[in-house]
Amino acid sequence: MAKSILIIDDSASMRQVVAMTLNNAGYDTVEACDGEDALGKLDGRKFHLMICDVNMPRLDGLGFVRAVKDNPQYKFTPIVMLTTEAGDDKKAQGQAVGARAWVVKPFQPPQLLAAVAKLALP
Amino acid sequence: MNLDMALQTFLGESRELLTDLEDGLLGLSGDAAADAERINAIFRAAHTIKGSAGLFGLDAVVAFTHIVESVLDRVRAGDCTIDEALRTLLLSCRDHIAELIDACAAGAPPAALLERSAALGTQLQSRLATPAVVQAAAQQIEPRAIATTTDGHWHVSVRFGSEVLRNGMDPLAMLRYLGTLGTIEHVATLTDAVPPLAELDAERCYLGYEVTLRSNADATAIADAFEFVREDSLVRVLAPDCGSDAYLSLIRELPEADDRLGAILLAAGVLSPAELDAGLTRQRQLDTTEVPGHQPLGHILVAEQGVSPAAVNAALEQQSRARGSEHRQIRIGADKLDELIDLVGELVIASAATSLRATHSRDAELIESTQALGALVELIRDSALNLRTVPIGETFSRFRRVVHDLSRELGKDIELVLNGEDTELDKSIVERLADPLTHLVRNAIDHGIEPVEARLARGKPARGTVMLNARHDSGSIVIEVQDDGNGLDAERIAAKARERGLLRADQTPSEQDIFQLIFEPGFSTANAVTNLSGRGVGMDVVKRAIEALRGTVEMSSQAGAGTCCSIRLPLTLAIIDGFLVGVGDGTYVIPLDQMVECVELGGSQASEARRNGYINLRGRVLPLLHLHEHFAADGARERRENLVVVNHAGQQAGLVVDRLIGEFQTVIKPLGRLFAAASCFSGATILGSGAVALILDIPGLLAQSSGAGERAAA
């Protein structure tokens, strides 16, 4: 069965390109438009990985990671932060909440796929 | 979906975001709390546009929006306030972004627009404490240095940090990823850091690995497998042929005891005992803090039974064996193999043509040598096809996981039994078989096997069984998916088929025919649509996938005792042994493995056969199909016709043809889409004479003729 990945980004085109890249590589994807939406989409489902933007309305990426780490069912799910934020302080904030994998936008599909494969091979 | 569609989404999305940006700017009221949220929204809009534009390579948009974003970031941080002048500037920037996006999406932006970018950029720069560097170009990833190292044995040492699991990183996933860069030849797991059970924290990672990887990737690529844990873990990568000194310094660097690591390196076959001894001794001589009386490590290892001499020898032997088998196995690209098989196909055709000419020439010596050649070509064909065959076991064992997961999800207890895993078939068939098999296995689990209570009530063991069988059977491969569950309910299927209009009210087909109805499009008898099957992808998809492989699929079932779905596939897709027959002016090929015998049909027997549509063949009724009429062939009918008896899945029928020509090895050329509806032909081939002959699809032909018979009867 294909591995399932949750994509959280407020940009529909970004979600579309990420989903397209992952689908072509053999992953199943579920999309959410911000942290709140993503928390709703968890709903006990198994996700092998989450790809999360940082700047989003309602609940931002770091808030989402914090919430996921508090949820016993998802606390060990790998999360890749996919963001234009390349600054060290943002990264440090991310590390503090437990987000280690950082991929900077704009990304090249092979780059994203390699990052994802390190955490969950298709 | 393609990138163009995503670009359209981006265009729509950016328009919305620019509207948000404008509303936000115009809505700023001076009320600090309300403005903070507005400024956030304005920043996010610019930020998202920059990020997404980068995806589509709209560099001019990225470069300009980046400056706007930098200014907004300062505003957000409170380092700068939006006064009337800045608001006006930002509004014109907003309009400019809109123009830039449209221009870039349509092609290259005109120079005038780029000049305006520069002018607005300069105005924005004055609002920045330190001028922002246009990052667009810098953000392009550098192309990876092309690996120049040859295929070699890398050594990777990893000691994972204790928080790795809590950060959502799975050491196993990274090892698997490492495996995609080459072949992992040896893994030693170091559990030295694992504390006694009482102190063990299950959420901490205590593991380390020593990995021998054969790969032609470069050092950065290999180390990058661990990029997400690098900060809190210890990762060392040693290049092939780096010399024993590098290993020795590695041993010293790693936290575990030297002799322990030495043993692991010996076992992995990267160091010989002599190298280890020599190296460590030399190092100790240089080492001023040497412990007096310390023995060379290799001796210690052997003397203290840390590693038995036999184990060391075994490791070395294994190493040399591994080196030996490297030469015995050659990896080649699948496309090279396909090319070879194509060429062998052409060779088969050419050889058939040669032997045809030889036969016509009546030159006995020529005939003999072409026969010898033909036999060799046949051997070459078989071994070429054999290169591409793989055992089906690998595909089968994938279902262990499917069965495990599904049975757990459904609360059923199910065992998977595999038979005939080493049955070999063409790799291209195996690949295209995975999906239909998955569907059948899911069906068996979901609809076939009953819940535990129901099984016990029927006196069956609580544990259900799903069997996957594979075997060779007269020139084809049979794969069965069998369960000991509910069985099919023929009445319910018939009722459903009538409801769906697949069966007329007055038709009463046999049970066997009823079961075949479930392969009709749009047929599903599941009362409840569960999460697993019944997702609108029915058995018709399975049937179509199998038929695309020139195979057939059939259901058999016993109510209450189980169901068996058997798939019959040709051994290979490329070449068949055929039998050439003439019908009118045309020539056709009948697959030899489906032929039983040829019978001459003369005089009164022929006219009787024509009248009845069947003959009495040694006491058995044999239904006939007159190909001359069936194909409405041109050319006169022969006075003496011939009968070819064919067999398919236990069903026999006679094909009446005009001439028997003979055996013929043939390469199947697929028919174009135009012929998709002609189910009685499976392909075409080129004869020695250059003429084209169609290959008869026996199951399709029989289905067609029995359909025609029923229509005639009705």
Coordinates of N, CA and C in Angstrom, one line a residue, chain B residues 297-483:
Chain B
L297 N 45.6 -5.5 19.2 CA 44.1 -5.7 19.2 C 43.8 -7.0 18.5
G298 N 44.3 -7.2 17.4 CA 44.0 -8.5 16.6 C 44.3 -9.7 17.4
H299 N 45.4 -9.7 18.1 CA 45.8 -10.8 19.0 C 44.8 -10.9 20.1
I300 N 44.5 -9.8 20.7 CA 43.5 -9.8 21.8 C 42.2 -10.4 21.4
L301 N 41.7 -9.9 20.2 CA 40.4 -10.4 19.7 C 40.4 -11.9 19.6
V302 N 41.5 -12.4 19.0 CA 41.5 -13.8 18.8 C 41.8 -14.5 20.1
A303 N 42.7 -14.0 20.9 CA 43.1 -14.7 22.2 C 41.9 -14.7 23.1
E304 N 41.2 -13.6 23.2 CA 40.1 -13.6 24.2 C 38.8 -14.1 23.6
Q305 N 38.9 -14.7 22.5 CA 37.7 -15.3 21.9 C 36.7 -14.2 21.5
G306 N 37.1 -13.0 21.5 CA 36.2 -11.9 21.1 C 35.7 -12.3 19.7
V307 N 36.7 -12.7 18.9 CA 36.4 -13.2 17.6 C 37.2 -14.5 17.5
S308 N 36.6 -15.6 17.2 CA 37.3 -16.8 17.0 C 38.1 -16.8 15.7
P309 N 39.2 -17.5 15.6 CA 40.0 -17.5 14.4 C 39.1 -18.0 13.3
A310 N 38.2 -18.9 13.6 CA 37.3 -19.4 12.6 C 36.4 -18.3 12.1
A311 N 35.9 -17.5 13.0 CA 35.0 -16.4 12.6 C 35.7 -15.4 11.7
V312 N 37.0 -15.1 12.1 CA 37.7 -14.2 11.2 C 37.9 -14.8 9.9
N313 N 38.3 -16.1 9.9 CA 38.5 -16.7 8.6 C 37.2 -16.7 7.8
A314 N 36.1 -17.0 8.5 CA 34.8 -17.1 7.8 C 34.5 -15.7 7.2
A315 N 34.7 -14.6 8.0 CA 34.5 -13.3 7.5 C 35.3 -13.0 6.3
L316 N 36.5 -13.4 6.3 CA 37.4 -13.2 5.2 C 37.0 -14.0 4.0
E317 N 36.6 -15.3 4.3 CA 36.2 -16.1 3.2 C 34.9 -15.6 2.5
Q318 N 34.0 -15.1 3.4 CA 32.8 -14.5 2.9 C 33.0 -13.3 2.0
Q319 N 34.0 -12.6 2.5 CA 34.4 -11.4 1.7 C 34.9 -11.8 0.3
S320 N 35.8 -12.8 0.3 CA 36.3 -13.2 -1.0 C 35.2 -13.8 -1.9
R321 N 34.3 -14.5 -1.2 CA 33.2 -15.1 -1.9 C 32.3 -14.0 -2.5
A322 N 32.1 -12.9 -1.7 CA 31.3 -11.8 -2.2 C 32.0 -11.2 -3.4
R323 N 33.3 -11.1 -3.3 CA 34.0 -10.5 -4.4 C 33.9 -11.4 -5.6
G324 N 33.9 -12.7 -5.4 CA 33.8 -13.6 -6.5 C 32.5 -13.5 -7.2
S325 N 31.4 -13.5 -6.3 CA 30.1 -13.5 -6.9 C 29.7 -12.2 -7.6
E326 N 30.5 -11.2 -7.3 CA 30.3 -9.9 -8.0 C 30.5 -10.1 -9.5
H327 N 31.5 -11.0 -9.8 CA 31.8 -11.2 -11.2 C 30.8 -12.2 -11.8
R328 N 30.1 -13.0 -11.0 CA 29.2 -14.0 -11.6 C 27.9 -13.3 -11.9
Q329 N 27.6 -12.2 -11.2 CA 26.3 -11.5 -11.5 C 26.6 -10.2 -12.2
I330 N 25.8 -10.0 -13.3 CA 26.0 -8.8 -14.0 C 24.7 -8.0 -14.0
R331 N 24.8 -6.8 -13.6 CA 23.5 -6.0 -13.6 C 23.5 -5.3 -14.9
I332 N 22.3 -5.4 -15.6 CA 22.2 -4.7 -16.9 C 20.8 -4.0 -16.9
G333 N 20.7 -2.9 -17.6 CA 19.5 -2.2 -17.7 C 18.4 -3.0 -18.4
A334 N 17.2 -2.8 -17.9 CA 16.0 -3.6 -18.5 C 15.9 -3.2 -20.0
D335 N 16.2 -2.0 -20.3 CA 16.0 -1.6 -21.7 C 16.9 -2.3 -22.7
K336 N 18.1 -2.6 -22.2 CA 19.1 -3.4 -23.0 C 18.5 -4.8 -23.2
L337 N 17.9 -5.3 -22.2 CA 17.3 -6.7 -22.3 C 16.1 -6.7 -23.3
D338 N 15.3 -5.6 -23.2 CA 14.2 -5.5 -24.1 C 14.6 -5.4 -25.5
E339 N 15.7 -4.7 -25.7 CA 16.3 -4.6 -27.0 C 16.7 -5.9 -27.6
L340 N 17.4 -6.7 -26.7 CA 17.9 -8.0 -27.1 C 16.7 -8.9 -27.5
I341 N 15.6 -8.8 -26.7 CA 14.5 -9.7 -26.9 C 13.8 -9.2 -28.2
D342 N 13.7 -7.9 -28.5 CA 13.2 -7.5 -29.8 C 14.0 -8.1 -30.9
L343 N 15.3 -8.0 -30.8 CA 16.2 -8.5 -31.8 C 16.0 -10.0 -32.0
V344 N 15.9 -10.7 -30.9 CA 15.7 -12.2 -31.0 C 14.4 -12.4 -31.7
G345 N 13.4 -11.6 -31.5 CA 12.1 -11.7 -32.2 C 12.3 -11.6 -33.7
E346 N 13.1 -10.6 -34.1 CA 13.4 -10.4 -35.5 C 14.1 -11.6 -36.1
L347 N 15.0 -12.1 -35.2 CA 15.8 -13.3 -35.6 C 14.9 -14.5 -35.9
V348 N 13.9 -14.7 -35.0 CA 13.0 -15.8 -35.2 C 12.2 -15.6 -36.5
I349 N 11.8 -14.4 -36.8 CA 11.0 -14.2 -38.1 C 11.9 -14.5 -39.2
A350 N 13.2 -14.0 -39.2 CA 14.1 -14.2 -40.3 C 14.4 -15.7 -40.5
S351 N 14.5 -16.4 -39.4 CA 14.9 -17.8 -39.4 C 13.7 -18.6 -40.0
A352 N 12.5 -18.2 -39.7 CA 11.3 -18.8 -40.2 C 11.2 -18.6 -41.7
A353 N 11.6 -17.3 -42.1 CA 11.6 -17.0 -43.6 C 12.6 -17.9 -44.3
T354 N 13.8 -18.0 -43.7 CA 14.8 -18.8 -44.4 C 14.4 -20.2 -44.5
S355 N 13.8 -20.8 -43.5 CA 13.5 -22.2 -43.6 C 12.3 -22.4 -44.6
L356 N 11.5 -21.4 -44.7 CA 10.4 -21.5 -45.7 C 11.0 -21.5 -47.1
R357 N 11.9 -20.6 -47.4 CA 12.6 -20.6 -48.7 C 13.3 -21.9 -48.9
A358 N 14.0 -22.4 -47.9 CA 14.7 -23.7 -48.0 C 13.8 -24.8 -48.4
T359 N 12.6 -24.8 -47.8 CA 11.7 -25.9 -48.1 C 11.2 -25.8 -49.5
H360 N 11.0 -24.6 -50.0 CA 10.5 -24.4 -51.4 C 11.6 -24.8 -52.3
S361 N 12.9 -24.6 -51.9 CA 14.0 -24.9 -52.9 C 14.2 -26.4 -53.1
R362 N 13.6 -27.2 -52.1 CA 13.8 -28.6 -52.2 C 15.3 -29.1 -52.2
D363 N 16.1 -28.2 -51.7 CA 17.5 -28.6 -51.6 C 17.8 -29.2 -50.2
A364 N 18.0 -30.5 -50.2 CA 18.0 -31.3 -48.9 C 19.0 -30.8 -48.0
E365 N 20.2 -30.4 -48.5 CA 21.3 -30.0 -47.6 C 20.9 -28.6 -47.0
L366 N 20.4 -27.8 -47.8 CA 20.0 -26.4 -47.3 C 18.9 -26.6 -46.2
I367 N 17.9 -27.5 -46.5 CA 16.9 -27.7 -45.6 C 17.4 -28.2 -44.2
E368 N 18.4 -29.1 -44.3 CA 19.0 -29.6 -43.1 C 19.7 -28.5 -42.3
S369 N 20.5 -27.7 -43.0 CA 21.2 -26.7 -42.3 C 20.3 -25.6 -41.7
T370 N 19.2 -25.3 -42.4 CA 18.3 -24.3 -41.9 C 17.5 -24.9 -40.7
Q371 N 17.3 -26.2 -40.7 CA 16.7 -26.8 -39.5 C 17.6 -26.7 -38.3
A372 N 18.9 -27.0 -38.5 CA 19.8 -26.9 -37.4 C 19.8 -25.5 -36.9
L373 N 19.8 -24.5 -37.8 CA 19.8 -23.1 -37.4 C 18.5 -22.8 -36.7
G374 N 17.4 -23.3 -37.2 CA 16.1 -23.1 -36.5 C 16.1 -23.6 -35.1
A375 N 16.7 -24.8 -34.9 CA 16.8 -25.3 -33.5 C 17.6 -24.4 -32.6
L376 N 18.7 -23.9 -33.1 CA 19.5 -23.0 -32.3 C 18.8 -21.7 -32.0
V377 N 18.1 -21.2 -33.0 CA 17.3 -19.9 -32.8 C 16.3 -20.1 -31.7
E378 N 15.7 -21.3 -31.7 CA 14.7 -21.6 -30.7 C 15.3 -21.6 -29.3
L379 N 16.5 -22.2 -29.2 CA 17.2 -22.2 -27.9 C 17.6 -20.8 -27.5
I380 N 18.1 -20.0 -28.5 CA 18.4 -18.6 -28.1 C 17.1 -17.9 -27.7
R381 N 16.0 -18.1 -28.3 CA 14.8 -17.5 -28.0 C 14.4 -17.8 -26.5
D382 N 14.5 -19.1 -26.2 CA 14.1 -19.5 -24.9 C 15.0 -18.9 -23.8
S383 N 16.4 -18.9 -24.1 CA 17.2 -18.4 -23.0 C 17.1 -16.9 -23.0
A384 N 16.8 -16.2 -24.1 CA 16.7 -14.8 -24.0 C 15.4 -14.4 -23.2
L385 N 14.3 -15.2 -23.4 CA 13.1 -14.9 -22.7 C 13.3 -15.2 -21.2
N386 N 14.1 -16.2 -21.0 CA 14.4 -16.7 -19.6 C 15.1 -15.6 -18.8
L387 N 15.9 -14.8 -19.5 CA 16.6 -13.7 -18.9 C 15.7 -12.7 -18.2
R388 N 14.5 -12.6 -18.8 CA 13.5 -11.6 -18.3 C 12.5 -12.2 -17.3
T389 N 12.7 -13.5 -17.0 CA 11.7 -14.1 -16.1 C 12.1 -13.9 -14.7
V390 N 11.2 -13.8 -13.8 CA 11.5 -13.7 -12.4 C 10.5 -14.6 -11.7
P391 N 10.9 -15.1 -10.5 CA 9.9 -15.9 -9.7 C 8.8 -15.0 -9.2
I392 N 7.6 -15.5 -9.1 CA 6.5 -14.7 -8.7 C 6.5 -14.5 -7.2
G393 N 7.4 -15.2 -6.5 CA 7.4 -15.2 -5.0 C 7.5 -13.8 -4.4
E394 N 8.3 -12.9 -5.1 CA 8.5 -11.6 -4.6 C 7.2 -10.8 -4.5
T395 N 6.4 -11.0 -5.6 CA 5.1 -10.3 -5.7 C 4.2 -10.9 -4.6
F396 N 4.2 -12.2 -4.5 CA 3.3 -12.9 -3.5 C 3.6 -12.4 -2.1
S397 N 4.9 -12.3 -1.8 CA 5.2 -12.1 -0.4 C 4.8 -10.7 0.0
R398 N 4.6 -9.8 -1.0 CA 4.2 -8.4 -0.7 C 2.8 -8.5 0.0
F399 N 2.0 -9.6 -0.3 CA 0.7 -9.6 0.2 C 0.6 -10.0 1.7
R400 N 1.7 -10.4 2.2 CA 1.7 -10.7 3.7 C 1.3 -9.5 4.4
R401 N 1.9 -8.4 4.0 CA 1.6 -7.1 4.7 C 0.1 -6.7 4.4
V402 N -0.3 -6.8 3.2 CA -1.7 -6.5 2.9 C -2.7 -7.3 3.7
V403 N -2.4 -8.6 3.8 CA -3.3 -9.5 4.6 C -3.3 -9.1 6.1
H404 N -2.0 -8.9 6.5 CA -1.9 -8.5 7.9 C -2.7 -7.2 8.3
D405 N -2.4 -6.2 7.5 CA -3.1 -4.9 7.8 C -4.6 -5.0 7.7
L406 N -5.0 -5.6 6.6 CA -6.5 -5.6 6.3 C -7.2 -6.5 7.4
S407 N -6.6 -7.6 7.7 CA -7.3 -8.5 8.7 C -7.4 -7.8 10.0
R408 N -6.4 -7.1 10.4 CA -6.4 -6.3 11.6 C -7.5 -5.2 11.6
E409 N -7.5 -4.5 10.4 CA -8.5 -3.5 10.3 C -9.9 -4.0 10.4
L410 N -10.1 -5.2 9.9 CA -11.5 -5.7 9.8 C -11.8 -6.6 11.0
G411 N -10.8 -6.8 11.9 CA -11.0 -7.7 13.0 C -11.2 -9.1 12.6
K412 N -10.6 -9.6 11.5 CA -10.6 -11.0 11.1 C -9.3 -11.6 11.4
D413 N -9.3 -12.9 11.6 CA -8.0 -13.6 11.8 C -7.7 -14.4 10.5
I414 N -6.7 -14.0 9.8 CA -6.5 -14.6 8.4 C -5.1 -15.0 8.2
E415 N -4.9 -16.1 7.7 CA -3.5 -16.6 7.4 C -3.4 -16.6 5.9
L416 N -2.2 -16.2 5.4 CA -1.9 -16.2 4.0 C -1.0 -17.4 3.7
V417 N -1.4 -18.3 2.8 CA -0.6 -19.4 2.4 C -0.1 -19.2 1.0
L418 N 1.1 -19.4 0.7 CA 1.7 -19.2 -0.6 C 2.1 -20.5 -1.2
N419 N 1.8 -20.8 -2.4 CA 2.2 -22.0 -3.1 C 2.8 -21.7 -4.4
G420 N 3.9 -22.4 -4.8 CA 4.5 -22.2 -6.1 C 5.2 -20.8 -6.3
E421 N 5.8 -20.4 -5.2 CA 6.4 -19.0 -5.3 C 7.6 -19.0 -6.3
D422 N 8.2 -20.1 -6.6 CA 9.3 -20.1 -7.5 C 8.9 -20.2 -9.0
T423 N 7.6 -20.3 -9.2 CA 7.1 -20.3 -10.6 C 7.6 -19.0 -11.3
E424 N 8.2 -19.2 -12.4 CA 8.8 -18.0 -13.1 C 7.9 -17.5 -14.2
L425 N 7.8 -16.2 -14.3 CA 7.2 -15.6 -15.5 C 7.8 -14.3 -15.9
D426 N 7.4 -13.8 -17.0 CA 8.0 -12.6 -17.6 C 7.8 -11.4 -16.6
K427 N 8.9 -10.7 -16.5 CA 8.9 -9.6 -15.5 C 7.9 -8.5 -15.9
S428 N 7.7 -8.3 -17.2 CA 6.7 -7.3 -17.5 C 5.3 -7.8 -17.2
I429 N 5.1 -9.1 -17.1 CA 3.8 -9.5 -16.7 C 3.6 -9.4 -15.2
V430 N 4.7 -9.8 -14.5 CA 4.7 -9.7 -13.0 C 4.3 -8.3 -12.6
E431 N 5.0 -7.3 -13.2 CA 4.7 -5.9 -12.8 C 3.3 -5.5 -13.0
R432 N 2.7 -6.0 -14.1 CA 1.3 -5.5 -14.3 C 0.3 -6.4 -13.6
L433 N 0.8 -7.4 -12.9 CA -0.1 -8.3 -12.2 C -0.4 -7.8 -10.8
A434 N 0.5 -7.0 -10.3 CA 0.4 -6.6 -8.9 C -1.0 -6.0 -8.5
D435 N -1.5 -5.1 -9.4 CA -2.7 -4.4 -9.0 C -3.9 -5.3 -9.0
P436 N -4.1 -6.1 -10.1 CA -5.3 -7.0 -10.1 C -5.2 -8.0 -9.0
L437 N -4.0 -8.5 -8.7 CA -3.9 -9.4 -7.5 C -4.3 -8.8 -6.2
T438 N -3.8 -7.5 -6.0 CA -4.1 -6.8 -4.8 C -5.7 -6.7 -4.7
H439 N -6.3 -6.4 -5.8 CA -7.7 -6.3 -5.7 C -8.4 -7.6 -5.3
L440 N -7.9 -8.7 -5.9 CA -8.5 -10.0 -5.7 C -8.3 -10.4 -4.2
V441 N -7.1 -10.1 -3.7 CA -6.8 -10.5 -2.3 C -7.6 -9.6 -1.4
R442 N -7.8 -8.4 -1.7 CA -8.6 -7.5 -0.8 C -10.1 -8.0 -0.8
N443 N -10.5 -8.4 -2.0 CA -11.9 -8.9 -2.1 C -12.1 -10.1 -1.3
A444 N -11.1 -11.0 -1.4 CA -11.2 -12.3 -0.6 C -11.2 -12.0 0.9
I445 N -10.5 -11.0 1.3 CA -10.4 -10.7 2.7 C -11.7 -10.0 3.2
D446 N -12.1 -9.1 2.4 CA -13.2 -8.2 2.7 C -14.6 -8.9 2.5
H447 N -14.8 -9.5 1.4 CA -16.1 -10.2 1.1 C -16.0 -11.7 1.3
G448 N -14.9 -12.3 1.1 CA -14.8 -13.7 1.2 C -14.8 -14.3 2.6
I449 N -13.8 -14.0 3.4 CA -13.7 -14.6 4.7 C -14.7 -14.0 5.6
E450 N -15.5 -14.8 6.3 CA -16.5 -14.4 7.2 C -15.9 -13.9 8.5
P451 N -16.7 -13.1 9.3 CA -16.2 -12.8 10.7 C -16.1 -14.1 11.5
V452 N -15.3 -14.0 12.5 CA -14.9 -15.2 13.3 C -16.2 -15.9 13.8
E453 N -17.2 -15.2 14.3 CA -18.4 -15.9 14.9 C -19.1 -16.7 13.8
A454 N -19.2 -16.1 12.6 CA -19.9 -16.8 11.5 C -19.1 -18.0 11.1
R455 N -17.8 -18.0 11.2 CA -17.0 -19.1 10.8 C -17.2 -20.2 11.8
L456 N -17.2 -19.9 13.1 CA -17.3 -20.9 14.2 C -18.7 -21.5 14.0
A457 N -19.7 -20.7 13.7 CA -21.1 -21.2 13.6 C -21.2 -22.2 12.5
R458 N -20.3 -22.1 11.5 CA -20.4 -23.0 10.3 C -19.5 -24.2 10.6
G459 N -18.8 -24.2 11.7 CA -17.9 -25.3 12.0 C -16.6 -25.2 11.3
K460 N -16.2 -24.0 10.9 CA -14.9 -23.8 10.3 C -13.9 -23.4 11.3
P461 N -12.6 -23.5 11.1 CA -11.7 -23.0 12.1 C -11.8 -21.5 12.1
A462 N -11.6 -20.9 13.3 CA -11.8 -19.4 13.4 C -10.9 -18.7 12.5
R463 N -9.7 -19.3 12.2 CA -8.7 -18.6 11.4 C -9.0 -18.8 9.9
G464 N -9.3 -17.8 9.2 CA -9.5 -17.9 7.7 C -8.2 -18.1 7.0
T465 N -8.3 -18.7 5.8 CA -7.1 -18.9 5.0 C -7.3 -18.2 3.6
V466 N -6.3 -17.5 3.2 CA -6.3 -17.0 1.8 C -5.0 -17.6 1.2
M467 N -5.3 -18.3 0.0 CA -4.1 -18.9 -0.6 C -3.8 -18.3 -1.9
L468 N -2.5 -18.1 -2.2 CA -2.1 -17.6 -3.5 C -1.3 -18.8 -4.1
N469 N -1.7 -19.3 -5.2 CA -1.1 -20.4 -5.9 C -0.6 -20.0 -7.2
A470 N 0.5 -20.5 -7.6 CA 1.0 -20.3 -9.0 C 1.6 -21.6 -9.6
R471 N 1.3 -21.9 -10.8 CA 1.8 -23.1 -11.4 C 1.8 -23.0 -12.9
H472 N 2.7 -23.8 -13.6 CA 2.6 -23.8 -15.1 C 1.6 -24.8 -15.5
D473 N 0.9 -24.5 -16.6 CA -0.1 -25.4 -17.1 C -0.2 -25.3 -18.6
S474 N 0.2 -26.3 -19.3 CA 0.2 -26.3 -20.7 C 0.4 -25.0 -21.4
G475 N 1.6 -24.5 -21.3 CA 2.0 -23.3 -22.0 C 1.5 -22.0 -21.4
S476 N 0.8 -22.1 -20.3 CA 0.4 -20.9 -19.7 C 0.7 -21.0 -18.2
I477 N 0.5 -19.9 -17.5 CA 0.8 -19.8 -16.0 C -0.6 -19.6 -15.4
V478 N -0.9 -20.4 -14.4 CA -2.1 -20.2 -13.7 C -1.8 -19.7 -12.3
I479 N -2.5 -18.6 -12.0 CA -2.4 -18.0 -10.6 C -3.7 -18.0 -10.0
E480 N -3.8 -18.5 -8.8 CA -5.1 -18.6 -8.2 C -5.1 -17.8 -6.9
V481 N -6.2 -17.1 -6.6 CA -6.4 -16.5 -5.3 C -7.6 -17.2 -4.7
Q482 N -7.4 -17.9 -3.6 CA -8.4 -18.8 -3.1 C -8.6 -18.5 -1.7
D483 N -9.9 -18.5 -1.3 CA -10.2 -18.3 0.2 C -11.2 -19.4 0.6

